[in-house]
Coordinates of C-alpha atoms and ligand atoms in Angstrom, one line a residue:
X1 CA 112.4 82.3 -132.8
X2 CA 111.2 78.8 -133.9
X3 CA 109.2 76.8 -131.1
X4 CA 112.2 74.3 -131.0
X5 CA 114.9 76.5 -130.6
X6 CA 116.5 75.6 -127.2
X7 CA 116.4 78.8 -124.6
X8 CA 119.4 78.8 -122.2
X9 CA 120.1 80.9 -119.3
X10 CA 123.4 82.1 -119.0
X11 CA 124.2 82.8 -115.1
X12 CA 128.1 84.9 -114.8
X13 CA 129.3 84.9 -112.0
X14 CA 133.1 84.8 -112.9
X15 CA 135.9 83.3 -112.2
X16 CA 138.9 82.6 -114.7
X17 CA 137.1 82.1 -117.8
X18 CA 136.3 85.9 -117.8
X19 CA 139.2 87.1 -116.3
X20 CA 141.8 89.8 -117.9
X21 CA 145.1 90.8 -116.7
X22 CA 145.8 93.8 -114.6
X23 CA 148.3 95.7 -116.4
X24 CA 149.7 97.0 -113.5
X25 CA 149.7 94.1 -111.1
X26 CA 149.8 90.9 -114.0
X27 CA 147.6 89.2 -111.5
X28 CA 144.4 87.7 -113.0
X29 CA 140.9 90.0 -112.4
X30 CA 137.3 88.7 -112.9
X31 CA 135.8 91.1 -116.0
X32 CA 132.2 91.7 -117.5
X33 CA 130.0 89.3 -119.3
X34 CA 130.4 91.2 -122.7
X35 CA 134.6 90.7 -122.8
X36 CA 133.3 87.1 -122.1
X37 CA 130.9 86.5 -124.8
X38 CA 132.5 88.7 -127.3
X39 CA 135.6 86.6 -127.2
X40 CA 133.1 83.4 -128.2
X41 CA 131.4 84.6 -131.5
X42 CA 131.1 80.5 -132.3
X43 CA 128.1 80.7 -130.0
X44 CA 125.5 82.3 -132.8
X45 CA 126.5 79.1 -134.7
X46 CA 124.2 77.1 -132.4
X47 CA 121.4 79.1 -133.1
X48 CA 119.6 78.8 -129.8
X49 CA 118.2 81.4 -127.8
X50 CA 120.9 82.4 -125.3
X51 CA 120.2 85.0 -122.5
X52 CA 122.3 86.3 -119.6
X53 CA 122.2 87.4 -116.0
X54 CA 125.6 89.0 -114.6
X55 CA 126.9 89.0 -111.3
X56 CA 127.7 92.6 -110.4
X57 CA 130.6 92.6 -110.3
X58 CA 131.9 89.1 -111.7
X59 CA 133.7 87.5 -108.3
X60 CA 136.8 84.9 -108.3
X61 CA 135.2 82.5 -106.9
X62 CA 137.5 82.4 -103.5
X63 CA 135.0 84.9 -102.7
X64 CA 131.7 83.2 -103.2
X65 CA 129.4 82.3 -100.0
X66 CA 126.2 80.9 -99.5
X67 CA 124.4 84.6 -100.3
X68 CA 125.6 83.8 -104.0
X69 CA 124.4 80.1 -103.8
X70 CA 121.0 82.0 -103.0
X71 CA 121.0 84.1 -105.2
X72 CA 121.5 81.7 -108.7
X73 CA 119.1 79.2 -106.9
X74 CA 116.4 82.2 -107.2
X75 CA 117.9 83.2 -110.6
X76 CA 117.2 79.5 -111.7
X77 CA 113.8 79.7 -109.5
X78 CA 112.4 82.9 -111.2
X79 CA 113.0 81.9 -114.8
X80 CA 112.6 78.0 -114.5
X81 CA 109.7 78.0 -116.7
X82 CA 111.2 80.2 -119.1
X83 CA 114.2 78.2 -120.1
X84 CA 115.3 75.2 -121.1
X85 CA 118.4 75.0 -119.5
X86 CA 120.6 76.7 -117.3
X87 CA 124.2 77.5 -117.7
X88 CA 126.4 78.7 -114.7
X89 CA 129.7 80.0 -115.6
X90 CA 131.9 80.1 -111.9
X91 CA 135.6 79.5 -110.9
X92 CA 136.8 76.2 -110.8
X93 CA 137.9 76.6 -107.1
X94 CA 134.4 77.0 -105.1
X95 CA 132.7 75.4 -108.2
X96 CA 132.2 71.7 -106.4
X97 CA 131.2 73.6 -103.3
X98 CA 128.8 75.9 -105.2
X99 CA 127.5 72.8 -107.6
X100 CA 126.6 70.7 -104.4
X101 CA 124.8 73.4 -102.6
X102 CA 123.1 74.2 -105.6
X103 CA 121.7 70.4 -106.1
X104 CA 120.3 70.2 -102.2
X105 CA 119.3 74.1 -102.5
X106 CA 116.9 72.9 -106.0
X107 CA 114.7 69.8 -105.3
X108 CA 112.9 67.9 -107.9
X109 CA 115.0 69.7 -110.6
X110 CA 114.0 68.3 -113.9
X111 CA 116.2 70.8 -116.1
X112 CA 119.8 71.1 -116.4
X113 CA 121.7 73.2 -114.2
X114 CA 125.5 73.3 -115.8
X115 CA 127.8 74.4 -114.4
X116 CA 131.7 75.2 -116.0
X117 CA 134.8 77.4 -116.2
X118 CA 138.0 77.5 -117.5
X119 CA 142.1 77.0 -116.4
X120 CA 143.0 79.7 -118.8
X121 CA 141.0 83.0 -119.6
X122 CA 138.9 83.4 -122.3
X123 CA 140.4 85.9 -124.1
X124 CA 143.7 83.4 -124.5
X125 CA 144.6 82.3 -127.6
X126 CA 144.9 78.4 -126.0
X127 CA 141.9 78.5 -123.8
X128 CA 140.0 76.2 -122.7
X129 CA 137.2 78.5 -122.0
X130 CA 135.4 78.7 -125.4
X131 CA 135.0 74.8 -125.8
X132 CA 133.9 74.5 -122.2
X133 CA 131.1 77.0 -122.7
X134 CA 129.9 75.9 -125.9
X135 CA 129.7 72.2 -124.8
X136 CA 128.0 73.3 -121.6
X137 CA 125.6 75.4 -123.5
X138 CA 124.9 72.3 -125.7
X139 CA 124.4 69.9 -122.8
X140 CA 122.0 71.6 -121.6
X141 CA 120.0 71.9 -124.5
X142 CA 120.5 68.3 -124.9
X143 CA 116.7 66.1 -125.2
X144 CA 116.6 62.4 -124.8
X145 CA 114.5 60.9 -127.7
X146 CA 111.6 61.0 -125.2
X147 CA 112.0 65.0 -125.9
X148 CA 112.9 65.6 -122.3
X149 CA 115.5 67.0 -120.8
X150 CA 118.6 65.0 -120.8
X151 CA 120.3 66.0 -117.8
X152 CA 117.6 66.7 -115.0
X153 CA 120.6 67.4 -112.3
X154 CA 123.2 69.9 -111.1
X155 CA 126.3 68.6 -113.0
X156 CA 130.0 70.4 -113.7
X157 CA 131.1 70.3 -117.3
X158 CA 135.2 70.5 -117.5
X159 CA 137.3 69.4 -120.6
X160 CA 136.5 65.9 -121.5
X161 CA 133.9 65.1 -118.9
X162 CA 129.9 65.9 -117.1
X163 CA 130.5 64.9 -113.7
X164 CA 127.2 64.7 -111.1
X165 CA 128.1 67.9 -108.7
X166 CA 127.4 67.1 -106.0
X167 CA 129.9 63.9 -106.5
X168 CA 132.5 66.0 -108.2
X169 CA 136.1 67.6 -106.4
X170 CA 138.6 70.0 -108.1
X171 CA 141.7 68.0 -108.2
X172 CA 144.1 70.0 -110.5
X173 CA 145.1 73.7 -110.0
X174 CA 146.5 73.5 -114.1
X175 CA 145.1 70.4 -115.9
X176 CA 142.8 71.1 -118.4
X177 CA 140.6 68.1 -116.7
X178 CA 140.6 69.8 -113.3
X179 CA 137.5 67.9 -112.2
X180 CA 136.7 64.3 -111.6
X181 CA 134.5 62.4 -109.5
X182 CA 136.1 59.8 -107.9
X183 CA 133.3 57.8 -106.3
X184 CA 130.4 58.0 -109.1
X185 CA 130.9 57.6 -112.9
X186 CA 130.8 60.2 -115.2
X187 CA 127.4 61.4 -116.5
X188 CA 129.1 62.1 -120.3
X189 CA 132.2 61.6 -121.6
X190 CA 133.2 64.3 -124.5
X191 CA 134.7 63.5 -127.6
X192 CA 133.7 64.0 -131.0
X193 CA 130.0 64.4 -129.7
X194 CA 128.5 64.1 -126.6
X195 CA 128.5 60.5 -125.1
X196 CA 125.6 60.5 -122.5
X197 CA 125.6 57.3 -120.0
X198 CA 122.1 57.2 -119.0
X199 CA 122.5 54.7 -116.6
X200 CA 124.2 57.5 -114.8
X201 CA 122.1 60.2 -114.9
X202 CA 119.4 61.2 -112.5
X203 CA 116.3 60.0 -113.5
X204 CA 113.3 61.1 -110.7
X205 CA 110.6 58.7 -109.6
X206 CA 107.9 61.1 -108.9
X207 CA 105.6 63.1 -111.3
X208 CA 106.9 65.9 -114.3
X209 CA 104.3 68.1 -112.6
X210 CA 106.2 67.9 -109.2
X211 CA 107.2 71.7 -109.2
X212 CA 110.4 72.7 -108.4
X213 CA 111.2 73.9 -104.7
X214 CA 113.9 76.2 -104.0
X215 CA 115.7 76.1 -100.6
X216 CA 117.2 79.2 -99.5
X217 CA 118.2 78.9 -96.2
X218 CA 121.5 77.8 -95.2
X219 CA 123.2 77.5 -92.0
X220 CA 126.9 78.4 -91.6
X221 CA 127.2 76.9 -87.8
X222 CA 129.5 74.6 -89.9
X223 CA 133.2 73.9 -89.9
X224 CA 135.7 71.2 -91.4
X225 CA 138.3 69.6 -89.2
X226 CA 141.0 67.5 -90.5
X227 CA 142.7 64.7 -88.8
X228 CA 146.5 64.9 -88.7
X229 CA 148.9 62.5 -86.5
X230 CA 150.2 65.0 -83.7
X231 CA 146.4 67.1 -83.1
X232 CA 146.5 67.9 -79.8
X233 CA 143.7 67.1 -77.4
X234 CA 143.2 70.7 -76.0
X235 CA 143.3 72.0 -80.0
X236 CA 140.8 69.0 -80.7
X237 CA 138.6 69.9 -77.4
X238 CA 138.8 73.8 -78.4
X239 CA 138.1 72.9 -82.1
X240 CA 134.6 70.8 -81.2
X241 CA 133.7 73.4 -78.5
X242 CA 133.4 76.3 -80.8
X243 CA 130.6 78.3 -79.7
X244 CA 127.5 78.0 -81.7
X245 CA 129.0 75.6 -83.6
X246 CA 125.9 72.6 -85.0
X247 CA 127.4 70.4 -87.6
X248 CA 131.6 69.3 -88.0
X249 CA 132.9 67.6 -91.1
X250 CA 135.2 65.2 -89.4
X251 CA 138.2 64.1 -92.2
X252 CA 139.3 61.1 -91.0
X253 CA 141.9 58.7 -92.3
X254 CA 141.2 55.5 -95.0
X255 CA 138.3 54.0 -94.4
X256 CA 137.0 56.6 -91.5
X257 CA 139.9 55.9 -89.3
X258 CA 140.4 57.8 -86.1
X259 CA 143.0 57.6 -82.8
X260 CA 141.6 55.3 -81.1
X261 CA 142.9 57.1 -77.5
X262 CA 140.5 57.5 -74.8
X263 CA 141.1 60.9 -74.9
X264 CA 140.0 61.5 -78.9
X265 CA 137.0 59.7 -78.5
X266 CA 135.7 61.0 -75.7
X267 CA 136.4 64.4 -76.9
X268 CA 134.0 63.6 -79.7
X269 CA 131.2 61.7 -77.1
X270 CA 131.2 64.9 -75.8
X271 CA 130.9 66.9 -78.7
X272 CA 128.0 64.6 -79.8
X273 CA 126.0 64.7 -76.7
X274 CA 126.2 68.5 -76.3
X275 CA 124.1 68.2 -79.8
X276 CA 126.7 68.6 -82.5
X277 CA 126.4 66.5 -85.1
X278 CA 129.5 64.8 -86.0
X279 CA 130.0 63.4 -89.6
X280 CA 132.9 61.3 -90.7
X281 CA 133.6 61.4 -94.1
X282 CA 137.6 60.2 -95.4
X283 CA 140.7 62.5 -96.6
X284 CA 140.8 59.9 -98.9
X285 CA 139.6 60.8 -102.7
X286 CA 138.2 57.9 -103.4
X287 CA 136.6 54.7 -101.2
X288 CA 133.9 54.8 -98.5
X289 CA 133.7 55.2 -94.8
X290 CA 132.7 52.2 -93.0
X291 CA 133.5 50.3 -90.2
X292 CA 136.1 47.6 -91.1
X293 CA 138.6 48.8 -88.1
X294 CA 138.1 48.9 -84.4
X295 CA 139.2 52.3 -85.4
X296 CA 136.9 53.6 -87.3
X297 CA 134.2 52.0 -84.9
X298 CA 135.1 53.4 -81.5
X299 CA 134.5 56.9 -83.7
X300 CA 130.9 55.3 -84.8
X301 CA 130.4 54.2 -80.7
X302 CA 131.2 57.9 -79.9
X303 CA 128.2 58.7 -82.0
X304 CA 129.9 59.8 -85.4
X305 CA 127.6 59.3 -88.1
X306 CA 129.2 58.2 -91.1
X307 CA 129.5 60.3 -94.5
X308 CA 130.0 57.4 -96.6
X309 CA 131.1 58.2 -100.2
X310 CA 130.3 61.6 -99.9
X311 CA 132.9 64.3 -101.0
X312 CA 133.6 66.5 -98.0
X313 CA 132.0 70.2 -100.3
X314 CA 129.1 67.9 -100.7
X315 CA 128.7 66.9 -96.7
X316 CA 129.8 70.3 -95.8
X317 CA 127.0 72.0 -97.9
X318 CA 124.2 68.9 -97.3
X319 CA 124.4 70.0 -93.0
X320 CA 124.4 73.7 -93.9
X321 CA 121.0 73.0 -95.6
X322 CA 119.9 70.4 -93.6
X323 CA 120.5 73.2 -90.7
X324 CA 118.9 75.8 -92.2
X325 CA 115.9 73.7 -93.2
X326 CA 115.5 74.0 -89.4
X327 CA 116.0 70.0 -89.1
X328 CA 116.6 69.3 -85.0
X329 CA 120.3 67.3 -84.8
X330 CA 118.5 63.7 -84.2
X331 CA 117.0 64.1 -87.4
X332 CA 119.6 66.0 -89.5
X333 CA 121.9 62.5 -88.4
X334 CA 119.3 60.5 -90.5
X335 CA 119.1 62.1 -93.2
X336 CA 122.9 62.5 -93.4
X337 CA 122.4 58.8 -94.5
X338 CA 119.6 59.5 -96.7
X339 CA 121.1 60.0 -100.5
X340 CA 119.0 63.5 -101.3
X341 CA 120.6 64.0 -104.5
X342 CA 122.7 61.3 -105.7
X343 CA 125.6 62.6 -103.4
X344 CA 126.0 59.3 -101.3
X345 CA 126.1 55.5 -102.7
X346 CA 124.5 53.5 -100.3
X347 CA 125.0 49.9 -99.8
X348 CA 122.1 47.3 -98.6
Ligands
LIG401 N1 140.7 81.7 -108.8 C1 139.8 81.4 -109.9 C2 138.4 81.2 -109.4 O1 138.1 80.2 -108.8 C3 140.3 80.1 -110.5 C4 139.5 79.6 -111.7 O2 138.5 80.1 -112.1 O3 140.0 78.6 -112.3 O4 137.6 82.1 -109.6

């Protein structure tokens, strides 16, 4: 091996790019690593030192949970200094969950952590698979002309685009492009080469000698709840009073628009003061929470805290560790305003 070959990790843990058909059933079936690289003998063009680590067994990635986000944070963790790059292959429908646990889960990260897929399987002859991988596999071999690592951030690699991960939202079940960021610009746009926007990219204030620290406790006292016209207060009241329940994603409409009935905000108060932490992020795909409406205030008065920009995987995943980095609520609401990792644009 010369001393400038680049050494990439490759981390499986399945999804469609891998995936064969059951001859029995015709429905789709995650398959072994070797099926996957075998179908992609362009890869010994790139000459670069390429080693795997395989989920046993490969998962669609409906099934992934925060055990499996543990689990590639300490793949990444025990062979950090051993590679230049990592390279997470996952399905595309957990991947914006899994790539924004994995950017609060790995702080001061100062290597690439890629992550990619595919719409069609690997082994078909018009997949999409084959291009994704090797691009991925270059990206994260990619230097700056400094000699260090181009992308020092958890990103998602799809089609024509490197999107921040934390930033990024699946938003096509069969589109080639099935990812896009819609609040933060892309970190590369593909094309005949690689088209880096540096401007973009995460560049870290403190020392290269920082050492990476891995977070591997998450809390699940989590849940989602999305605003419809027609939620009824006792579902709403039954819905904030889960047991055990610490932290609620809060979808709320436009610009972080709520009812503005006695009844819904005073379900939230209550919610709030029994500890829960309350954060109001907006179905919409793209735009910010703020709090332009009288409606979107009397949810900030009831002691919402406001998700911003923030995707709702990325605010989901950013209380779970926040939680389980044993943060008490008062201070879990701050740093919900705090960007950690690029996830949040905040304005002066
Ligand atoms: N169900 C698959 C998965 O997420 C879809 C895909 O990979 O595109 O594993």
């Amino acid at each position: 091996m010369s001393p400038t070959q680049p050494r990439i990790l490759l981390i499986y843990t399945g999804g469609t790019i891998g995936m064969i058909e059951n001859p029995v059933t015709r429905a789709l079936e995650p398959f072994d690593f070797t099926h996957l690289i075998d179908n992609v003998p362009k890869m010994k063009m790139l000459n670069y030192r390429i080693d795997n680590i395989s989920f046993e067994p490969p998962i669609d990635s409906s099934d992934m949970n925060p055990q499996h986000w543990v689990d590639i944070t300490r793949a990444i963790e025990q062979n950090y200094d051993k590679y230049d790059g990592f390279v997470v292959l996952h399905g595309t429908d957990t991947m914006a969950y899994t790539a924004s646990a994995l950017s609060f889960m790995l702080e001061n990260l100062r290597k690439p952590v890629i992550i990619t897929g595919s719409q069609l399987p690997i082994g078909e002859v018009r997949t999409d698979g084959e291009e994704n991988l090797i691009t991925a596999v270059q990206i994260a071999a990619a230097r700056t002309s400094d000699g260090e690592p181009m992308v020092q951030e958890v990103a998602i690699l799809f089609e024509d685009y490197l999107w921040r991960g934390n930033r990024a939202t699946k938003r096509s079940a069969d589109n080639f492009n099935a990812f896009k960021s819609h609040n933060y610009p892309e970190l590369a746009k593909i094309g005949l080469g690689i088209n880096f926007h540096e401007e973009a990219l995460m560049r870290h204030s403190h020392s290269p000698h920082t050492p990476l620290k891995s977070y591997c406790n998450l809390n699940t006292s989590v849940m989602v709840i999305d605003l419809f016209p027609g939620l009824r207060p006792d579902i709403l009241r039954h819905q904030l009073a889960t047991p055990g329940v610490k932290g609620i994603v809060l979808k709320t409409y436009g610009a972080g628009n709520a009812p503005t009935a006695q009844w819904f905000t005073e379900a939230v108060k209550e919610a709030v003061e029994r500890g829960v932490v309350v954060l109001n992020v907006t179905q919409c795909v793209n735009g910010s929470v703020s709090r332009r409406y009288a409606a979107g205030n009397a949810l900030a008065c009831a002691g919402a805290i406001s998700g911003g920009d923030m995707t709702t995987e990325a605010a989901l995943t950013k209380l779970m560790f926040l939680f389980g980095a044993g943060y008490t609520p008062r201070r879990v609401s701050e740093l919900l305003g705090v960007s950690l990792r690029g996830e949040i644009t905040l304005h002066p």
